[in-house]
Short mmCIF file of C-alpha atoms and ligand atoms in Angstrom, two decimals:
data_model
loop_
_atom_site.label_atom_id
_atom_site.label_comp_id
_atom_site.label_asym_id
_atom_site.label_seq_id
_atom_site.Cartn_x
_atom_site.Cartn_y
_atom_site.Cartn_z
CA MET A 71 -118.95 -96.82 72.53
CA GLU A 72 -121.16 -99.97 72.52
CA THR A 73 -119.38 -103.29 71.96
CA ILE A 74 -121.12 -106.27 70.33
CA TYR A 75 -119.90 -109.74 71.46
CA THR A 76 -121.06 -113.27 71.71
CA GLU A 77 -119.75 -116.18 73.76
CA LYS A 78 -120.10 -118.23 70.66
CA HIS A 79 -116.67 -117.35 69.69
CA LYS A 80 -115.35 -119.94 71.98
CA LEU A 81 -116.73 -122.69 69.57
CA ARG A 82 -113.63 -121.74 67.63
CA ASP A 83 -111.23 -123.69 69.89
CA ALA A 84 -108.51 -125.31 67.61
CA LYS A 85 -105.83 -127.21 69.43
CA THR A 86 -103.08 -127.14 66.73
CA GLU A 87 -101.63 -124.69 64.42
CA LEU A 88 -98.99 -125.64 61.84
CA CYS A 89 -96.06 -123.27 62.76
CA GLY A 90 -92.22 -123.85 61.93
CA GLY A 91 -92.85 -127.42 61.07
CA GLU A 92 -94.60 -127.96 64.52
CA LEU A 93 -98.10 -128.31 65.69
CA VAL A 94 -98.36 -125.73 68.44
CA GLU A 95 -101.03 -124.02 70.49
CA PRO A 96 -102.95 -121.65 68.04
CA PHE A 97 -102.01 -117.98 68.41
CA GLU A 98 -105.56 -117.20 67.63
CA ARG A 99 -107.16 -118.45 70.68
CA PRO A 100 -110.40 -117.77 72.79
CA SER A 101 -108.41 -115.90 75.46
CA ARG A 102 -107.84 -113.09 72.95
CA ALA A 103 -111.58 -111.99 72.89
CA GLU A 104 -111.91 -112.41 76.63
CA TYR A 105 -108.93 -110.27 77.38
CA VAL A 106 -110.44 -107.45 75.01
CA LEU A 107 -113.88 -108.04 76.53
CA ASP A 108 -112.24 -107.61 80.08
CA ARG A 109 -110.56 -104.27 79.08
CA VAL A 110 -113.87 -102.98 77.58
CA ARG A 111 -115.43 -103.58 80.98
CA GLU A 112 -112.46 -102.26 83.07
CA THR A 113 -112.55 -99.11 81.11
CA ASP A 114 -116.30 -98.53 81.03
CA LEU A 115 -116.07 -98.15 77.36
CA GLY A 116 -119.90 -98.66 77.08
CA PRO A 117 -122.54 -101.25 76.97
CA VAL A 118 -121.80 -104.77 75.56
CA SER A 119 -124.52 -106.33 73.63
CA ASP A 120 -125.37 -109.68 72.23
CA PRO A 121 -125.67 -109.87 68.42
CA ASP A 122 -128.91 -110.04 66.43
CA ASP A 123 -129.14 -112.92 63.93
CA PHE A 124 -129.31 -111.77 60.22
CA GLY A 125 -129.20 -115.22 58.87
CA MET A 126 -127.13 -116.56 55.84
CA ASP A 127 -128.05 -114.05 53.20
CA PRO A 128 -125.54 -111.36 54.06
CA ILE A 129 -122.87 -114.06 54.36
CA LEU A 130 -123.87 -115.48 50.96
CA ALA A 131 -123.71 -112.03 49.52
CA ILE A 132 -119.92 -112.14 49.88
CA HIS A 133 -119.04 -115.95 50.14
CA ASP A 134 -119.60 -118.71 47.62
CA THR A 135 -122.33 -121.10 48.54
CA GLU A 136 -120.19 -124.25 48.08
CA PHE A 137 -117.29 -122.57 49.97
CA VAL A 138 -119.70 -122.00 52.82
CA ALA A 139 -121.06 -125.69 52.73
CA PHE A 140 -117.49 -126.91 52.52
CA LEU A 141 -116.53 -125.15 55.93
CA LYS A 142 -119.25 -126.66 57.67
CA THR A 143 -118.83 -130.32 56.53
CA ALA A 144 -115.14 -130.61 56.24
CA PRO A 145 -114.32 -131.47 59.93
CA ALA A 146 -116.85 -134.37 59.94
CA ARG A 147 -115.77 -135.45 56.31
CA TRP A 148 -112.20 -135.44 57.53
CA LYS A 149 -112.82 -137.68 60.49
CA GLU A 150 -114.97 -140.00 58.36
CA ALA A 151 -111.90 -140.29 55.87
CA GLY A 152 -109.86 -141.64 58.78
CA PHE A 153 -107.66 -138.90 59.79
CA ASN A 154 -106.99 -138.42 63.43
CA GLY A 155 -105.68 -134.88 63.71
CA GLU A 156 -107.38 -131.53 62.81
CA ALA A 157 -108.11 -130.84 59.25
CA ILE A 158 -105.02 -129.19 57.82
CA PRO A 159 -104.23 -128.88 54.05
CA THR A 160 -101.38 -130.67 52.62
CA THR A 161 -101.74 -130.04 48.73
CA TRP A 162 -102.54 -126.92 46.89
CA VAL A 163 -103.38 -125.92 43.31
CA GLY A 164 -99.65 -125.40 42.22
CA ARG A 165 -98.71 -123.58 39.02
CA ARG A 166 -100.15 -124.73 35.83
CA MET A 167 -102.30 -127.32 37.73
CA SER A 168 -106.11 -128.04 37.26
CA HIS A 169 -108.57 -125.73 39.01
CA ILE A 170 -111.28 -128.61 38.99
CA ARG A 171 -112.37 -129.05 42.58
CA PRO A 172 -111.41 -132.54 43.82
CA ASN A 173 -114.08 -134.80 45.44
CA HIS A 174 -111.98 -135.96 48.41
CA VAL A 175 -111.86 -133.73 51.52
CA GLU A 176 -108.22 -133.64 51.60
CA GLY A 177 -108.04 -132.27 48.02
CA GLN A 178 -110.75 -129.86 48.95
CA LEU A 179 -108.87 -128.44 51.96
CA GLY A 180 -106.04 -127.38 49.58
CA TYR A 181 -108.70 -126.16 46.95
CA TYR A 182 -110.28 -123.76 49.58
CA ALA A 183 -107.26 -123.01 51.97
CA LEU A 184 -104.74 -120.14 51.16
CA ALA A 185 -102.55 -121.16 53.85
CA GLY A 186 -101.76 -124.10 56.01
CA GLU A 187 -101.56 -122.77 59.54
CA THR A 188 -105.37 -122.87 60.04
CA SER A 189 -106.95 -126.07 60.95
CA LEU A 190 -110.70 -126.74 60.56
CA THR A 191 -112.55 -128.12 63.65
CA GLU A 192 -115.98 -128.92 64.88
CA GLY A 193 -117.51 -125.63 65.99
CA THR A 194 -115.36 -123.29 63.59
CA TRP A 195 -118.42 -122.91 61.25
CA GLU A 196 -120.72 -121.94 64.02
CA ALA A 197 -118.15 -119.60 65.49
CA ALA A 198 -117.43 -117.79 62.18
CA TYR A 199 -121.23 -117.50 61.47
CA ALA A 200 -121.68 -115.81 64.88
CA SER A 201 -118.69 -113.65 64.32
CA ALA A 202 -120.35 -112.40 61.07
CA GLN A 203 -123.55 -111.65 63.08
CA VAL A 204 -121.52 -109.55 65.47
CA ALA A 205 -120.23 -107.53 62.54
CA LEU A 206 -123.71 -107.29 61.05
CA THR A 207 -125.15 -106.13 64.39
CA GLY A 208 -122.46 -103.51 64.57
CA ALA A 209 -123.42 -102.25 61.18
CA ALA A 210 -127.13 -102.10 62.08
CA ARG A 211 -126.15 -99.83 64.95
CA ILE A 212 -124.31 -97.50 62.80
CA ARG A 213 -127.26 -97.44 60.35
CA ALA A 214 -129.65 -96.73 63.35
CA GLY A 215 -127.43 -93.51 63.98
CA ALA A 216 -124.58 -94.68 66.25
CA GLY A 217 -121.47 -92.62 65.55
CA ALA A 218 -119.21 -95.54 66.24
CA VAL A 219 -119.51 -99.27 67.40
CA PHE A 220 -117.07 -101.90 68.12
CA SER A 221 -117.80 -105.36 66.72
CA LEU A 222 -115.58 -107.75 68.88
CA CYS A 223 -115.21 -110.33 66.11
CA ARG A 224 -113.60 -113.61 66.65
CA PRO A 225 -112.57 -115.62 64.52
CA PRO A 226 -111.28 -112.66 62.55
CA GLY A 227 -112.07 -112.34 58.72
CA HIS A 228 -109.69 -110.03 56.67
CA HIS A 229 -107.76 -112.88 54.80
CA ALA A 230 -110.99 -114.73 53.83
CA THR A 231 -111.96 -114.33 50.14
CA ALA A 232 -115.30 -115.16 48.41
CA ASP A 233 -114.07 -118.90 48.41
CA MET A 234 -110.82 -119.21 50.30
CA TYR A 235 -109.91 -119.44 54.26
CA GLY A 236 -106.75 -118.97 56.00
CA GLY A 237 -104.77 -116.76 58.21
CA TYR A 238 -107.13 -117.68 61.02
CA CYS A 239 -110.10 -116.21 58.87
CA PHE A 240 -113.22 -118.09 57.47
CA PHE A 241 -115.79 -115.33 56.71
CA ASN A 242 -114.72 -111.83 55.96
CA ASN A 243 -116.54 -109.85 58.72
CA ALA A 244 -115.52 -106.47 57.28
CA ALA A 245 -116.52 -107.25 53.81
CA ILE A 246 -119.86 -108.85 54.92
CA SER A 247 -120.47 -105.38 56.93
CA ALA A 248 -119.37 -103.23 53.98
CA GLN A 249 -121.91 -105.16 51.70
CA HIS A 250 -124.63 -104.88 54.16
CA PHE A 251 -124.18 -101.14 54.36
CA LEU A 252 -124.36 -100.77 50.44
CA ASP A 253 -127.36 -103.24 50.32
CA GLN A 254 -129.14 -100.98 52.94
CA GLY A 255 -128.55 -97.87 50.81
CA ALA A 256 -125.04 -96.66 51.37
CA LYS A 257 -123.32 -95.48 48.20
CA ARG A 258 -119.67 -95.56 49.19
CA VAL A 259 -117.83 -97.39 52.01
CA ALA A 260 -114.34 -97.14 52.86
CA ILE A 261 -112.43 -100.14 54.66
CA LEU A 262 -109.18 -99.00 56.42
CA ASP A 263 -107.21 -102.13 57.47
CA VAL A 264 -104.64 -101.44 60.32
CA ASP A 265 -103.91 -105.04 61.10
CA PHE A 266 -100.30 -105.99 60.71
CA HIS A 267 -101.08 -108.25 57.85
CA HIS A 268 -102.45 -107.33 54.47
CA GLY A 269 -106.11 -107.93 54.11
CA ASN A 270 -105.73 -109.78 51.08
CA GLY A 271 -109.29 -111.21 51.33
CA THR A 272 -111.09 -107.77 51.50
CA GLN A 273 -108.86 -106.67 48.83
CA ASP A 274 -109.71 -109.50 46.62
CA ILE A 275 -113.46 -109.26 47.29
CA PHE A 276 -113.80 -105.62 46.20
CA TYR A 277 -110.72 -105.34 43.79
CA ASP A 278 -112.84 -104.41 40.67
CA ARG A 279 -115.40 -102.35 42.47
CA SER A 280 -115.57 -98.40 43.00
CA ASP A 281 -118.19 -98.58 45.69
CA VAL A 282 -115.79 -99.89 48.33
CA PHE A 283 -112.33 -98.12 48.82
CA PHE A 284 -109.87 -100.56 50.44
CA ILE A 285 -106.81 -99.23 52.26
CA SER A 286 -104.34 -101.34 54.02
CA LEU A 287 -101.20 -100.60 56.03
CA HIS A 288 -99.07 -103.77 56.61
CA GLY A 289 -95.96 -105.58 56.68
CA ASP A 290 -94.34 -105.93 53.29
CA PRO A 291 -95.56 -109.08 51.74
CA LEU A 292 -92.02 -109.77 50.51
CA GLU A 293 -91.19 -110.44 54.10
CA THR A 294 -94.43 -111.57 55.81
CA PHE A 295 -97.93 -113.36 55.60
CA PRO A 296 -100.01 -113.47 53.44
CA TYR A 297 -96.72 -113.07 51.12
CA HIS A 298 -98.68 -113.36 47.88
CA LEU A 299 -100.70 -110.14 47.83
CA GLY A 300 -100.35 -106.68 49.23
CA HIS A 301 -97.91 -104.86 47.05
CA ALA A 302 -98.16 -101.08 46.38
CA GLU A 303 -98.80 -101.53 42.75
CA GLU A 304 -101.97 -103.22 43.58
CA THR A 305 -104.44 -100.39 42.74
CA GLY A 306 -107.62 -102.09 41.72
CA SER A 307 -108.89 -103.39 38.30
CA GLY A 308 -111.59 -102.34 35.83
CA ALA A 309 -114.18 -100.22 37.51
CA GLY A 310 -112.08 -100.60 40.68
CA THR A 311 -108.95 -98.94 39.50
CA GLY A 312 -107.74 -96.39 41.87
CA PHE A 313 -109.85 -97.72 44.59
CA ASN A 314 -107.35 -100.04 46.24
CA LEU A 315 -104.37 -98.60 48.08
CA ASN A 316 -101.67 -100.62 49.78
CA PHE A 317 -98.95 -99.38 52.09
CA PRO A 318 -96.54 -102.12 52.71
CA MET A 319 -93.70 -101.21 55.21
CA PRO A 320 -90.55 -103.07 56.34
CA PRO A 321 -89.47 -104.91 59.38
CA ASP A 322 -89.03 -102.62 62.77
CA THR A 323 -91.38 -99.92 61.12
CA PRO A 324 -91.94 -97.40 64.20
CA PHE A 325 -95.05 -95.51 64.84
CA ASP A 326 -94.05 -92.28 63.15
CA VAL A 327 -93.55 -93.90 59.80
CA TRP A 328 -96.62 -95.90 60.12
CA GLN A 329 -98.77 -92.95 61.24
CA ALA A 330 -97.46 -91.08 58.12
CA ALA A 331 -99.00 -93.72 55.94
CA LEU A 332 -102.19 -93.57 58.07
CA HIS A 333 -102.33 -89.93 57.26
CA LYS A 334 -102.08 -90.40 53.47
CA GLY A 335 -104.78 -93.02 53.65
CA LEU A 336 -107.10 -90.85 55.68
CA ALA A 337 -106.51 -88.06 53.15
CA ARG A 338 -107.56 -90.35 50.28
CA ILE A 339 -110.74 -91.44 52.34
CA ALA A 340 -111.53 -87.80 52.87
CA GLU A 341 -111.28 -87.29 49.09
CA TYR A 342 -113.58 -90.46 48.45
CA LYS A 343 -116.43 -89.09 50.78
CA PRO A 344 -117.81 -92.57 52.09
CA ASP A 345 -121.04 -92.93 53.96
CA VAL A 346 -119.27 -95.11 56.41
CA LEU A 347 -115.68 -96.02 57.37
CA ILE A 348 -114.97 -99.69 58.63
CA ILE A 349 -111.78 -100.25 60.52
CA SER A 350 -110.35 -103.78 60.44
CA LEU A 351 -108.81 -103.42 63.71
CA GLY A 352 -105.82 -105.72 64.26
CA VAL A 353 -103.36 -104.83 66.90
CA ASP A 354 -100.65 -107.32 65.92
CA THR A 355 -98.71 -104.07 64.89
CA PHE A 356 -97.66 -104.05 68.69
CA GLU A 357 -93.79 -104.11 69.35
CA THR A 358 -93.95 -107.43 71.19
CA ASP A 359 -96.58 -109.31 68.87
CA PRO A 360 -95.11 -112.74 68.47
CA ILE A 361 -95.78 -113.16 64.88
CA SER A 362 -95.26 -109.65 63.37
CA PHE A 363 -92.54 -107.11 63.16
CA PHE A 364 -93.81 -103.43 63.53
CA LYS A 365 -92.86 -101.48 66.72
CA LEU A 366 -96.05 -99.60 67.90
CA LYS A 367 -96.24 -99.02 71.63
CA SER A 368 -99.41 -99.19 73.55
CA ASP A 369 -99.80 -95.41 73.65
CA ASP A 370 -99.60 -95.16 70.02
CA PHE A 371 -102.93 -96.96 69.67
CA LEU A 372 -104.52 -94.06 71.47
CA THR A 373 -103.03 -91.71 68.69
CA MET A 374 -104.24 -94.17 66.13
CA GLY A 375 -107.81 -93.90 67.35
CA ALA A 376 -107.60 -90.13 67.50
CA ASP A 377 -106.45 -89.93 63.99
CA ILE A 378 -109.20 -92.13 62.69
CA ALA A 379 -111.71 -89.83 64.56
CA SER A 380 -110.32 -87.01 62.61
CA ALA A 381 -112.03 -88.50 59.42
CA GLY A 382 -115.40 -87.56 60.98
CA LEU A 383 -117.26 -90.36 59.71
CA PRO A 384 -119.61 -93.09 61.28
CA THR A 385 -117.01 -95.60 62.17
CA HIS A 386 -117.53 -99.53 62.41
CA PHE A 387 -114.48 -101.00 64.25
CA ILE A 388 -114.17 -104.74 63.58
CA MET A 389 -111.53 -106.88 65.39
CA GLU A 390 -109.14 -108.67 63.45
CA GLY A 391 -105.64 -109.83 64.73
CA GLY A 392 -103.33 -109.25 67.81
CA TYR A 393 -101.42 -112.02 69.46
CA ASP A 394 -99.67 -110.47 72.42
CA VAL A 395 -102.51 -111.69 74.51
CA ASP A 396 -101.48 -110.10 77.64
CA GLU A 397 -101.49 -106.82 75.91
CA ILE A 398 -104.22 -107.04 73.35
CA GLY A 399 -107.00 -105.64 75.63
CA VAL A 400 -105.07 -102.55 76.36
CA ASN A 401 -104.05 -102.07 72.83
CA ALA A 402 -107.45 -102.66 71.05
CA VAL A 403 -109.45 -100.52 73.58
CA ASN A 404 -106.65 -97.85 73.34
CA VAL A 405 -107.53 -97.35 69.83
CA LEU A 406 -111.36 -96.93 70.89
CA GLN A 407 -110.62 -94.61 73.65
CA GLY A 408 -108.44 -92.56 71.61
CA PHE A 409 -111.18 -92.34 68.95
CA GLU A 410 -113.90 -91.39 71.66
CA ARG A 411 -111.64 -88.72 73.41
CA ALA A 412 -111.03 -87.12 70.00
CA ASN A 413 -114.74 -86.86 69.14
N1 LIG B 391 -98.35 -117.76 59.83
C1 LIG B 391 -99.62 -117.42 59.70
C2 LIG B 391 -99.99 -116.16 59.99
C3 LIG B 391 -101.26 -115.77 60.08
C4 LIG B 391 -101.66 -114.24 60.34
C5 LIG B 391 -103.00 -113.97 60.77
C6 LIG B 391 -103.28 -112.54 61.08
O1 LIG B 391 -103.18 -112.00 62.21
N2 LIG B 391 -103.78 -111.75 60.18
O2 LIG B 391 -104.13 -110.60 60.39
ZN1 LIG B 392 -102.71 -109.82 61.48
#
């Protein structure tokens, strides 16, 4: 399987994350992608290629122009405003408050952020742009006939909506890939999100549409991030009713319970008959992930890959989360190897 990767992910190198009332070293750090790349090479998974550049249009097909411009200018504006630390929001649009966008960068941070752990820094926008190009290049490989491809995206994307960032996400790589497939002639795209956290951004982007079927297996939002979306009763709206499927699961969920949900999701995907399957591949379902609470073991990721292969679809793997950095490489590549061996 070919991997698409760029060194430009290193431009996202925040020094602080707000966690537990402290500024800590970010869990979403450059070494994550390097460990996965090392494992890709160790296992001879396949060639590693630089991304092509598809420009801004595919990003703007998903994200609002003003939001994209905000992400680009916010770090410099934050410094100009006299703040010393990294740009982190401190205010939000609370209940029954105005949705008029403030002028001041501090107000705009809360207007566009869905969470406060993710700082904005110089280089973030460029890294997010490059990550989207990694996803688009993977989509192009599938369109050109590849049965599967791995877009080693960093920063991740599945929490980003058309106009909000957070959860370490800025541009929604999976949504950008899905829209690109549709713009290039696909009729139906399924996105299966196996990251521990609910892909609230991906859900929100396609919620009222039937040409993208979004399925997510994740920690119950009653108990974990993103908290405010991802419940089982969220099944889509309007034309999208029935094309959104959430499987929230409790703390300490073991693989056999998780896998039963996966099989239900794959059965619905089979009924939907998509032209392509996109996998939002987070491996923070791992038993020792520092910010999650499922109990998957490394070998379970081999089985996960084999189960995904059973769908028999062109498959675009897009890297999302996973923070047990020592094991992220084995776990992510186990999914890809399990997929390959089953094909
Ligand atoms: N307390 C912030 C948790 C952010 C989760 C990011 C992630 O892994 N999403 O998939
Ligand atoms: Zn996650």
